[in-house]
Coordinates of C-alpha atoms (C1' of nucleotides) in Angstrom, one line a residue:
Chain A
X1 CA -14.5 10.8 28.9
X2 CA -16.0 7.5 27.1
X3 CA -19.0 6.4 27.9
X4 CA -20.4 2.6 28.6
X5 CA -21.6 2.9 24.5
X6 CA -18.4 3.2 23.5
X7 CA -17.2 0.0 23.6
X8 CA -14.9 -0.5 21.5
X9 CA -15.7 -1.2 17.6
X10 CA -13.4 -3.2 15.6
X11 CA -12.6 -1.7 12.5
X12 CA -11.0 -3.5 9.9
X13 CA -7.6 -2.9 8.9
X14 CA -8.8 -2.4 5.0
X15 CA -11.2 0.1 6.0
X16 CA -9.5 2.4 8.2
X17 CA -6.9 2.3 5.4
X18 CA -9.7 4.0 3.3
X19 CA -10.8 6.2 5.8
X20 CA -8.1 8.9 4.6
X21 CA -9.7 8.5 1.2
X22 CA -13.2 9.1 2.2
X23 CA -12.3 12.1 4.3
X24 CA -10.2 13.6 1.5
X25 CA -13.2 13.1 -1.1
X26 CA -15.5 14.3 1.5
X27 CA -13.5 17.8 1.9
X28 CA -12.8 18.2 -1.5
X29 CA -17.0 18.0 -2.0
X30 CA -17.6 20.6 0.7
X31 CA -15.1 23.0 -0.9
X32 CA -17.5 22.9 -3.9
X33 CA -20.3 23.7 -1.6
X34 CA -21.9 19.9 -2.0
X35 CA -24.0 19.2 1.4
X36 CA -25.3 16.0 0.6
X37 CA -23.9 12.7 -1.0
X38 CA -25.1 9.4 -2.1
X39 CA -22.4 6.8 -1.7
X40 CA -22.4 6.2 -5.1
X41 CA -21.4 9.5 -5.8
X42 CA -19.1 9.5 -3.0
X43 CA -17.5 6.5 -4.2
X44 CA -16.7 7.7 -7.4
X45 CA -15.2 10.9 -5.6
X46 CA -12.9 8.3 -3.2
X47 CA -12.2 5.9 -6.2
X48 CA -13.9 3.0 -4.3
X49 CA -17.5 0.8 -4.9
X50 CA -20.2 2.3 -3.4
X51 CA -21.4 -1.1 -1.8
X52 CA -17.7 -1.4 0.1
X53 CA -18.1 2.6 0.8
X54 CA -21.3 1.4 2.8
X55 CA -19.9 -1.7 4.1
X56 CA -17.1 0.9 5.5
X57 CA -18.8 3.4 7.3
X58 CA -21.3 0.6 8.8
X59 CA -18.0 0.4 11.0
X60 CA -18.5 3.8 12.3
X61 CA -22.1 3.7 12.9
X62 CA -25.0 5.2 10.8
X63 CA -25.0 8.5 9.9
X64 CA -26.6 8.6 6.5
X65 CA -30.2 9.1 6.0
X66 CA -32.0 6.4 3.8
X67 CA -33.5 7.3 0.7
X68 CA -31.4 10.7 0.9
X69 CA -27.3 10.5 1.1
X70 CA -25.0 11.8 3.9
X71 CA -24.0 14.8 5.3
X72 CA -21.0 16.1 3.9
X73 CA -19.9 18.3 7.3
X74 CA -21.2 15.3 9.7
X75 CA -19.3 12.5 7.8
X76 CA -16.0 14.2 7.3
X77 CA -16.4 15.1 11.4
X78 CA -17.2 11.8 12.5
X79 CA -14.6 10.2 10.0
X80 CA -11.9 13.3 11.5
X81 CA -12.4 12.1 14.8
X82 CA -12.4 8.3 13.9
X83 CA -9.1 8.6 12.7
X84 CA -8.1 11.0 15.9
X85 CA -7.4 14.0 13.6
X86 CA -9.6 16.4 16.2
X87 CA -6.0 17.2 17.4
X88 CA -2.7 18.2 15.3
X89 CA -0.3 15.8 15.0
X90 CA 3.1 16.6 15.4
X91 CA 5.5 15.2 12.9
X92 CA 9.3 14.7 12.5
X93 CA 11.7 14.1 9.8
X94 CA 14.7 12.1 10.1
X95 CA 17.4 12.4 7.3
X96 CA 17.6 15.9 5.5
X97 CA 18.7 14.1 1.8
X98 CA 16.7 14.8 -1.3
X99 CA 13.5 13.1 0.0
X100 CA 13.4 15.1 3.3
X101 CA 13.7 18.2 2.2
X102 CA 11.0 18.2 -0.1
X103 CA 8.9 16.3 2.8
X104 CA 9.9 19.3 4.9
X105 CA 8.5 21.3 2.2
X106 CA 5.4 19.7 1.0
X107 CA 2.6 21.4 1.6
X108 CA 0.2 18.0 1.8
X109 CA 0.7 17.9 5.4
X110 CA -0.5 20.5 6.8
X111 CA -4.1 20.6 5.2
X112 CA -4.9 17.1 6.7
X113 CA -3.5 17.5 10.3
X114 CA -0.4 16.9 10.8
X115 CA 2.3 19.9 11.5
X116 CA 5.9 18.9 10.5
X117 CA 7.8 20.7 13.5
X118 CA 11.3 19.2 13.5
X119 CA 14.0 18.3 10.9
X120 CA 16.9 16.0 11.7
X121 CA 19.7 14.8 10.7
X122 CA 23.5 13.9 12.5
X123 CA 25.5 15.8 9.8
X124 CA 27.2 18.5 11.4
X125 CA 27.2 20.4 8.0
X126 CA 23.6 20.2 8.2
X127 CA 22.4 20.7 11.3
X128 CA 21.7 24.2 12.3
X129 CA 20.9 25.1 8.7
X130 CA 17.1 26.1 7.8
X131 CA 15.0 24.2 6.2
X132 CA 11.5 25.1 4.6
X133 CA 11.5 27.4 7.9
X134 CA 12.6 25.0 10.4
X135 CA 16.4 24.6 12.0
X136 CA 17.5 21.1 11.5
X137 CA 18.5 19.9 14.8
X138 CA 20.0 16.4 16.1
X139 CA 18.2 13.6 18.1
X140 CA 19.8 15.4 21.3
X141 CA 17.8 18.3 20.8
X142 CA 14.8 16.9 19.7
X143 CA 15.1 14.4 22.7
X144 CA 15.0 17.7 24.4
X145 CA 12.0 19.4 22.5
X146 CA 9.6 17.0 21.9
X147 CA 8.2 15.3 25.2
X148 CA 4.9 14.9 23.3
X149 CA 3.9 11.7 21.3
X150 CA 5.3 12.2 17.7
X151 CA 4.9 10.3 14.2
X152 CA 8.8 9.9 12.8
X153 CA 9.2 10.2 9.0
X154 CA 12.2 8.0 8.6
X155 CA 14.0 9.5 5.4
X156 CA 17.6 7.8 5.8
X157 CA 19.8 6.3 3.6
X158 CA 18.9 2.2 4.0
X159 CA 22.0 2.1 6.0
X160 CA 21.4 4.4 8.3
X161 CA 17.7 3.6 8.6
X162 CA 17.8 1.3 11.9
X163 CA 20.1 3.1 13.8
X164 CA 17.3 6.4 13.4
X165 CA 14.4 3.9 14.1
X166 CA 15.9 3.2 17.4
X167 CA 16.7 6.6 18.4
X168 CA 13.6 7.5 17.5
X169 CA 11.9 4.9 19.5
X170 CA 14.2 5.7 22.6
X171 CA 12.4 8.9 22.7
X172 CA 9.2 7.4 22.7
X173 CA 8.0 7.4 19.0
X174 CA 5.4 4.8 18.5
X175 CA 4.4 5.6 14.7
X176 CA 6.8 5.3 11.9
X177 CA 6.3 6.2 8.4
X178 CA 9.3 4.2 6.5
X179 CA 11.0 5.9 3.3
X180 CA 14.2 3.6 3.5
X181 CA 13.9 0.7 1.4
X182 CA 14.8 -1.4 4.3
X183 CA 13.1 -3.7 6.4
X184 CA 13.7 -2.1 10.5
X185 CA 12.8 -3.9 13.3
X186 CA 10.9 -2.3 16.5
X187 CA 9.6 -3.7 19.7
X188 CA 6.0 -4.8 19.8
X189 CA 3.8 -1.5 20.1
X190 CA 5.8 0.5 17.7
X191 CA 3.9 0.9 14.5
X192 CA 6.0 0.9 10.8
X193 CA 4.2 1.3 7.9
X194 CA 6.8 1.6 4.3
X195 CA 6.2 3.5 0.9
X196 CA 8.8 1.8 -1.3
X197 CA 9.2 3.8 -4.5
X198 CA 11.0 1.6 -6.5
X199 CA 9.0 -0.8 -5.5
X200 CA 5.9 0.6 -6.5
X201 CA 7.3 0.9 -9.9
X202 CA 8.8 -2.6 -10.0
X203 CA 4.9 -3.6 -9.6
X204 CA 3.7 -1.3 -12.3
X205 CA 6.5 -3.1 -14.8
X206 CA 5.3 -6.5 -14.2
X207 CA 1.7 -5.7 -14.8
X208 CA 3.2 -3.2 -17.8
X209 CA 5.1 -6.6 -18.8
X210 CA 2.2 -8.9 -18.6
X211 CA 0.3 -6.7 -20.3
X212 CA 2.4 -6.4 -23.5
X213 CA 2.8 -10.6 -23.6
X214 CA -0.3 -11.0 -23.2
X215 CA -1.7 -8.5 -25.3
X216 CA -4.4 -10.3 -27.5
X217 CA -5.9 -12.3 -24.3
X218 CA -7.4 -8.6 -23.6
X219 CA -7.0 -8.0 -19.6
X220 CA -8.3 -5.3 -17.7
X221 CA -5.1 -4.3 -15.5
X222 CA -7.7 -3.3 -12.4
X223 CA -4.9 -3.6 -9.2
X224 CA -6.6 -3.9 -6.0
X225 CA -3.9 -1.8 -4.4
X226 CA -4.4 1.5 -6.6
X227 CA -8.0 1.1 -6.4
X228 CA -8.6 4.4 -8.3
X229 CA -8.3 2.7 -11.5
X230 CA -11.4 1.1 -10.8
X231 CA -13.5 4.0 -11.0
X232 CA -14.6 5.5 -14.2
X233 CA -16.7 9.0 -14.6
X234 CA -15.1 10.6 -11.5
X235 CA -14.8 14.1 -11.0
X236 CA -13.2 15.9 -14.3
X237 CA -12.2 19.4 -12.9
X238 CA -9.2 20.6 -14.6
X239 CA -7.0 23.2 -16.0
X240 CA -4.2 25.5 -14.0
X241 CA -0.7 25.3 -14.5
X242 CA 1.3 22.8 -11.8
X243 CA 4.5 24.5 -11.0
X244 CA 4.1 23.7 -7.7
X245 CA 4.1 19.9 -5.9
X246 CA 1.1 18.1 -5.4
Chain B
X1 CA 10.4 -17.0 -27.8
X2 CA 7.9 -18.5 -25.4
X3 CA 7.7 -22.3 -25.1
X4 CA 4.9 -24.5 -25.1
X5 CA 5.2 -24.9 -21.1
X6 CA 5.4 -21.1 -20.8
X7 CA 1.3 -21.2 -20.3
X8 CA 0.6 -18.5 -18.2
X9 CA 0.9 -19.0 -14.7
X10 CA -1.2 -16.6 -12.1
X11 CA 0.4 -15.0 -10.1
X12 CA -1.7 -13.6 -6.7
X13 CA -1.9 -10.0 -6.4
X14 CA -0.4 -9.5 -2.8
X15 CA 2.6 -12.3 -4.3
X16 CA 3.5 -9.8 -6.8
X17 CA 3.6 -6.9 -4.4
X18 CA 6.2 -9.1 -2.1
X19 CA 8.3 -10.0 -5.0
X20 CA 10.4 -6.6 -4.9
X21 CA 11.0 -7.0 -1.2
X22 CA 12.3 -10.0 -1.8
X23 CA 14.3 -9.0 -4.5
X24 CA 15.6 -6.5 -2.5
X25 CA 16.4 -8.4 0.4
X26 CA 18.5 -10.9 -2.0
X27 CA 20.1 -8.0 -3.5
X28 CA 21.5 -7.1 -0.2
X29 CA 22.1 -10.9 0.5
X30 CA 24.6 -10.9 -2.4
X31 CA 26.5 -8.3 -1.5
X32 CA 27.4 -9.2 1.9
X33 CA 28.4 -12.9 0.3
X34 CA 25.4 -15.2 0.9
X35 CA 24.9 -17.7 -1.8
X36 CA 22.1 -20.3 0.0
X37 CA 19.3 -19.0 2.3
X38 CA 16.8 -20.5 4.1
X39 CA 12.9 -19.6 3.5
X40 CA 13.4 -18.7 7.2
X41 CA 16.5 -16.2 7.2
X42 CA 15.1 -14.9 3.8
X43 CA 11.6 -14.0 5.1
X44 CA 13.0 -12.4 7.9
X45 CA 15.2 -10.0 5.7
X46 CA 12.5 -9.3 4.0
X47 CA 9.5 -8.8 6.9
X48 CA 7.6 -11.9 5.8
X49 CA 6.5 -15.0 7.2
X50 CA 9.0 -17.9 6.1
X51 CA 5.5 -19.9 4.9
X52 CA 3.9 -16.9 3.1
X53 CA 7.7 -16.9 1.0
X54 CA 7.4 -20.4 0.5
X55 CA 4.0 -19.9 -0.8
X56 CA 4.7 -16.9 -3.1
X57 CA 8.0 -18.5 -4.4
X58 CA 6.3 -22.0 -5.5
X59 CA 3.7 -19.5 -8.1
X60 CA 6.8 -18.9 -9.7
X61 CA 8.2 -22.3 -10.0
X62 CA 10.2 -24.8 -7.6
X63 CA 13.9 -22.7 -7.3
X64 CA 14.8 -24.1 -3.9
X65 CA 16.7 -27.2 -2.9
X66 CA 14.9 -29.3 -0.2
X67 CA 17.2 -29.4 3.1
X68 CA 19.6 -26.9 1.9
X69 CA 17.5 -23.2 0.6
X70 CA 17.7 -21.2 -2.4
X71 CA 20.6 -20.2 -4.2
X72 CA 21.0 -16.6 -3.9
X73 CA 21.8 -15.4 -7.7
X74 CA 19.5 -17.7 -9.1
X75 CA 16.6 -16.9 -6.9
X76 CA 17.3 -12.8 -7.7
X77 CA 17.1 -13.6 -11.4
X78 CA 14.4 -15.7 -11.6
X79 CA 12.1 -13.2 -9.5
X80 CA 13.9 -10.0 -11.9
X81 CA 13.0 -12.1 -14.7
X82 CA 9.4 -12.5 -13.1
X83 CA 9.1 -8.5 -12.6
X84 CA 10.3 -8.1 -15.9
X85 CA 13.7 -5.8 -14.8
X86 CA 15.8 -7.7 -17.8
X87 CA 15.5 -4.6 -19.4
X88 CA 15.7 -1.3 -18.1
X89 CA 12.5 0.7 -17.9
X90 CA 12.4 4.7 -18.6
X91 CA 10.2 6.8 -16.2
X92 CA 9.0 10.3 -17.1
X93 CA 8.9 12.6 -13.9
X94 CA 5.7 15.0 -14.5
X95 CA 5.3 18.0 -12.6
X96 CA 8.7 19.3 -11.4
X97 CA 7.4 20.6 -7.5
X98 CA 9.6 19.7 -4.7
X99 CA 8.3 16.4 -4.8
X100 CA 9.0 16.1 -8.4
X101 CA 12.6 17.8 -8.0
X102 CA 13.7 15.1 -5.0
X103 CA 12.2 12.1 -7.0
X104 CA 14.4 13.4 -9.8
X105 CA 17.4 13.5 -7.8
X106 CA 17.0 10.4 -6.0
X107 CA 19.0 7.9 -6.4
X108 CA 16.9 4.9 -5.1
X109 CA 15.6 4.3 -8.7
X110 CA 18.9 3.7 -10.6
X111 CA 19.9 0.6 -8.9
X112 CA 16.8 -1.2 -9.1
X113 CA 15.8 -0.9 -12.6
X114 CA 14.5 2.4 -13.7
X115 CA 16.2 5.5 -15.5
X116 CA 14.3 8.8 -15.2
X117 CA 15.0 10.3 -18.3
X118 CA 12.4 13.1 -18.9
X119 CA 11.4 16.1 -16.2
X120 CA 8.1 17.2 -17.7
X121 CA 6.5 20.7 -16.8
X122 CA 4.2 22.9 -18.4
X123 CA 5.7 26.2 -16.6
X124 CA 7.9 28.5 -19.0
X125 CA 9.6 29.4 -16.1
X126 CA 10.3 25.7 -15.6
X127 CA 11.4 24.5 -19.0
X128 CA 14.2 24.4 -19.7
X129 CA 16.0 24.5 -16.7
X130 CA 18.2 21.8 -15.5
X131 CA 17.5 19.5 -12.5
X132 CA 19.7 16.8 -11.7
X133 CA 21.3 16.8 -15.1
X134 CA 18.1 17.2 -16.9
X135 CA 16.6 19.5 -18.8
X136 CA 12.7 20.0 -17.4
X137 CA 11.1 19.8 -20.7
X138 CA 7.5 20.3 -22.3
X139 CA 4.8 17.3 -23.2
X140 CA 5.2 18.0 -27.1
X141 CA 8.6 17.2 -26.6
X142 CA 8.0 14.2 -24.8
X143 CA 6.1 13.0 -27.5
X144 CA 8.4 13.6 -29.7
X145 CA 11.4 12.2 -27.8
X146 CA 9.5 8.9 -26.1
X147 CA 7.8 7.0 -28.5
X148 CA 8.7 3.7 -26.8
X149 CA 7.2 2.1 -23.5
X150 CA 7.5 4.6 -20.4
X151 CA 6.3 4.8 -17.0
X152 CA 4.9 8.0 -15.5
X153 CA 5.3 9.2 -12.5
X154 CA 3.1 12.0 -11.7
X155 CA 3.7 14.4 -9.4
X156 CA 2.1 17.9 -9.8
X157 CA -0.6 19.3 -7.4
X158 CA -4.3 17.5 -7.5
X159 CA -5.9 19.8 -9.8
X160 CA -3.5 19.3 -12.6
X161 CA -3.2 15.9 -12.1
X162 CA -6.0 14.5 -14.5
X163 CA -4.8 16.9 -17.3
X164 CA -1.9 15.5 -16.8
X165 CA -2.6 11.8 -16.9
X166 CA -4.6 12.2 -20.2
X167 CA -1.6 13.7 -21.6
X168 CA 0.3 11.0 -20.6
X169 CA -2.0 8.5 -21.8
X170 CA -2.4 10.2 -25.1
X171 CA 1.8 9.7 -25.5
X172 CA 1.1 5.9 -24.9
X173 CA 1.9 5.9 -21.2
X174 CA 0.2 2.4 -19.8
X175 CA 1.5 2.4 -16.0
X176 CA 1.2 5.6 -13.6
X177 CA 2.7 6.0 -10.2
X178 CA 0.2 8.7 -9.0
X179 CA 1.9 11.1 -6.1
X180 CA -1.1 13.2 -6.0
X181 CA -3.2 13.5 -3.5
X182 CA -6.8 12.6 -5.6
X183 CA -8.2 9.8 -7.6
X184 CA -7.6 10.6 -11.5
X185 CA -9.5 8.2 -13.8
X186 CA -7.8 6.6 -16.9
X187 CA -8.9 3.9 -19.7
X188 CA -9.0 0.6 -19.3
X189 CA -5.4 -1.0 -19.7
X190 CA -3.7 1.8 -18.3
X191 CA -3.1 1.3 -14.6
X192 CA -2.7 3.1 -11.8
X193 CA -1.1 2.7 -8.6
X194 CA -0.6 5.5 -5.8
X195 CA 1.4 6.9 -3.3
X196 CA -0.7 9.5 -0.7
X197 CA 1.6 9.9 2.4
X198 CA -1.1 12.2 4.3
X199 CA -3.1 8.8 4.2
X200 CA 0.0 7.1 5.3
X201 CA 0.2 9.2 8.1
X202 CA -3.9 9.3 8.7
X203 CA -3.4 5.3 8.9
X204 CA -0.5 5.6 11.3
X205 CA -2.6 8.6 13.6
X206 CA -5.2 6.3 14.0
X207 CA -3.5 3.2 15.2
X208 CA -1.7 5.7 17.7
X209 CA -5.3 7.2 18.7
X210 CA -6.5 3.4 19.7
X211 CA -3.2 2.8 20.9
X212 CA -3.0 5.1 23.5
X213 CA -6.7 4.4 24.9
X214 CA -6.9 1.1 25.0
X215 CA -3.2 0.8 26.4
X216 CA -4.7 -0.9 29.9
X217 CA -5.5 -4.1 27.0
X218 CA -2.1 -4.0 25.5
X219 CA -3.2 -4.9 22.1
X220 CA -0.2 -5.6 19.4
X221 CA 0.2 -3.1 16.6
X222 CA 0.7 -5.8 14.1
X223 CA 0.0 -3.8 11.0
X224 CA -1.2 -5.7 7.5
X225 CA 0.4 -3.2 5.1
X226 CA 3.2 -2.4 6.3
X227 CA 4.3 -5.9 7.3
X228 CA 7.4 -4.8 8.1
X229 CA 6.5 -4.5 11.8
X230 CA 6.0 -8.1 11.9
X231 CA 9.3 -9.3 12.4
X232 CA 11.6 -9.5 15.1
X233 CA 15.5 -10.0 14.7
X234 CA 16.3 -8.9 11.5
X235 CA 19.5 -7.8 10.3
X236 CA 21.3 -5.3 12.3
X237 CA 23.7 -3.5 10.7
X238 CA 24.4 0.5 11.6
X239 CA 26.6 3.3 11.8
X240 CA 27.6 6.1 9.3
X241 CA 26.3 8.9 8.4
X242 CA 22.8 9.9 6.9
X243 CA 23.5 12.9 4.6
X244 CA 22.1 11.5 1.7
X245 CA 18.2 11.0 1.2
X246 CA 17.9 6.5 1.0
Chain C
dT1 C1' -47.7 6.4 -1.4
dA2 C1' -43.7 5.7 -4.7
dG3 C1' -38.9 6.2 -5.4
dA4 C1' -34.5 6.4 -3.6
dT5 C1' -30.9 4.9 -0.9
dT6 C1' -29.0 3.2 3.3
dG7 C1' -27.4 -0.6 6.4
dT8 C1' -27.0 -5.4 7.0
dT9 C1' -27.0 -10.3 6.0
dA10 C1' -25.3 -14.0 3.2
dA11 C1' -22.3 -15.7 -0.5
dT12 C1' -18.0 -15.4 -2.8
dC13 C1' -13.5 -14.7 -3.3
dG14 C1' -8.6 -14.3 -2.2
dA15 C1' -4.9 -14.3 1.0
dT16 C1' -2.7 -16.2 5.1
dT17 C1' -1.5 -19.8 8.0
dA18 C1' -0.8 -24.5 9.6
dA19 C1' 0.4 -29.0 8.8
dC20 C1' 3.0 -32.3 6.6
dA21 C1' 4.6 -35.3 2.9
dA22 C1' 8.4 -35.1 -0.4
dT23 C1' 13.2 -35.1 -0.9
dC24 C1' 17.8 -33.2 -0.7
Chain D
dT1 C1' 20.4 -42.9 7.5
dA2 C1' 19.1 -38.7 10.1
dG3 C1' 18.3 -33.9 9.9
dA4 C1' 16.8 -30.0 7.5
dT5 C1' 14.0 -27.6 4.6
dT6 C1' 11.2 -27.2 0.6
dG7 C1' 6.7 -27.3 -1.9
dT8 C1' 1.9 -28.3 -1.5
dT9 C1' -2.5 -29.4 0.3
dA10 C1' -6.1 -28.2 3.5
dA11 C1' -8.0 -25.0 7.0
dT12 C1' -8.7 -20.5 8.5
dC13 C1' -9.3 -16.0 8.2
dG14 C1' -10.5 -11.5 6.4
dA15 C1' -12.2 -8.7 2.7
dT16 C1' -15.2 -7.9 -1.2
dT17 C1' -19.4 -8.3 -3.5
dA18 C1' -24.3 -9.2 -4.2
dA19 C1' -28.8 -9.1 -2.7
dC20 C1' -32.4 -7.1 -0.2
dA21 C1' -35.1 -5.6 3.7
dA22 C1' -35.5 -1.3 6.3
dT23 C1' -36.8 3.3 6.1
dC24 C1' -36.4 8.0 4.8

DNA sequence: TAGATTGTTAATCGATTAACAATC
DNA sequence: TAGATTGTTAATCGATTAACAATC
């Protein structure tokens, strides 16, 4: 299926991790009927600087038109099938607590590829009941169901966090999204990434901290993590009530 | 309060963003009974490289005894003190979705620092009502109830999540934690850091896309985010149960 | 053609890693 | 003293920014 062009590019880890950005800006812009973009408008719409949004998609190749912008349709395609979204993932959810029930539930999934198709946890008072549509089962039965290549969503207690990753690796998971504040440990071709809440916060207190202190010396709190800060004059739609999560 | 040595030391970006994990990792440390660690067994509990700790640990001053490692409790207050968790912080949870209701209930925050103490909404039907020993208030009543120094964690679908951040920033709010999925622009001063876990999974699709085609060149998924990946041997301990979410 | 905007090259900046001298 | 381990300096690497030539 690949040609002798398609050698393989290199894309830098920093810029596939804004891929997901681009894309999201990019679809949010064809729901309002935009066609074509600049990338300084698109990089106000992703939260980024235009000159890194060019930088970026020089990785993929050129598909913007000098003098005129980008194609709304083409980029999101090429940047879809960049970051292999041309086929549904299939997601599953270790640990029904709290957090993985409303995971189970949230609706953010779905509108950006992936399908959330199995709950699990080894409770005995949990498994079997329904979930946001879906029977939680245990890793025997999703051993059973799911053959096909999977991305885990490890929502554990800390404790019980390694234990899942394994099982979930036995069964041939090679993509782990990490809720447990924990460090686990996979075999080489296994790929963690972490969201740490607290942690996330604990970083917003030191800055909040440092910011107090040092009040008078007047700094601009611009994190290069949250990006979005950076940007100033992005899009202002509003109103609507928000009863439902994001 | 502040001595004449106290000048301001700089602290890297990417240190700050390691110093929870380390935290975390001491944290765990003390309760199983360690008092000294190594650089060595401390970056692997945390999913670091022993000379990137050494490196972030020396911005914040020379803690460690040569030949022997870092006293435990010491080490955990000096990098609290450095994160600024010497006093507790309050967090405001707006937008009371299923992601709003689990963050609400978790119980992750407690123990490292943060008390949620106001569920805000702007549904009648929401107000009012009581989730997880809270009652889901209004944002007039957040102004009148939080006049000191909060964090926000925002969590209500993308279109209201602008509105909601001006609101926020109105009340004084100077640090959000952004769980919705779009880029919402705020003053200078206030910053913003952000959670998408589509993207997280878009990041993790991709690396599983390249993974599985270039299999034959058996490349390493050594991700630079999650970091957690890197490190082989960690701690090991299992068993029990997973009801609750981490 | 003139104006706009991309794609790329070069310069800067920051973060990671390696090496090792200091010192317990 | 000998062995271990920190803290720091220098080298490498990668990511961001600036500048501008290519070209629609």
């Amino acid at each position: 299926m690949s040609t002798a062009s398609a050698a393989r590019r290199e894309i830098p880890e920093a810029t596939v991790a804004r891929l997901p950005l681009y894309l999201r800006a990019l679809r949010s812009l064809g729901a309002r009927g935009v066609e074509v973009i600049s990338s300084e408008a698109l990089s106000e719409a992703a939260g980024v600087r235009s000159t890194g949004l060019r930088k970026d998609l020089s990785h993929l190749g050129s598909y913007g038109v000098r003098g005129v912008g980008y194609d709304v349709g083409r980029l999101s395609e090429e940047i879809s099938r960049e970051l292999g979204l041309h086929h549904d993932w299939s997601v599953a959810i270790i640990g029904m607590g709290n957090l993985g029930h409303a995971l189970a539930a949230y609706g953010g999934f779905a509108t950006r590829g992936f399908s959330v198709r199995w709950l699990v946890d080894e409770d005995p008072a949990v498994i079997g009941t329904e979930i946001a549509g879906l029977q939680v089962i245990d890793f025997a039965d999703l051993a059973k169901q799911a053959p096909e290549s999977i991305i885990a969503v490890l929502a554990t207690p800390p404790h019980a966090a390694q234990q899942a990753a394994d099982q979930a690796v036995a069964l041939g998971v090679r993509s782990i999204l990490n809720f447990a504040p924990c460090v686990i440990t996979v075999p080489d071709g296994v790929e963690v990434r972490k969201v740490d809440l607290a942690t996330e916060l604990q970083i917003l207190a030191f800055h909040e901290q440092r910011g107090r202190d040092g009040e008078l010396s007047s700094r601009h709190f611009v994190s290069k993590d949250s990006g979005s800060a950076r940007s100033i004059g992005a899009t202002k739609e509003r109103r609507t009530s928000w009863g439902e999560a994001p």
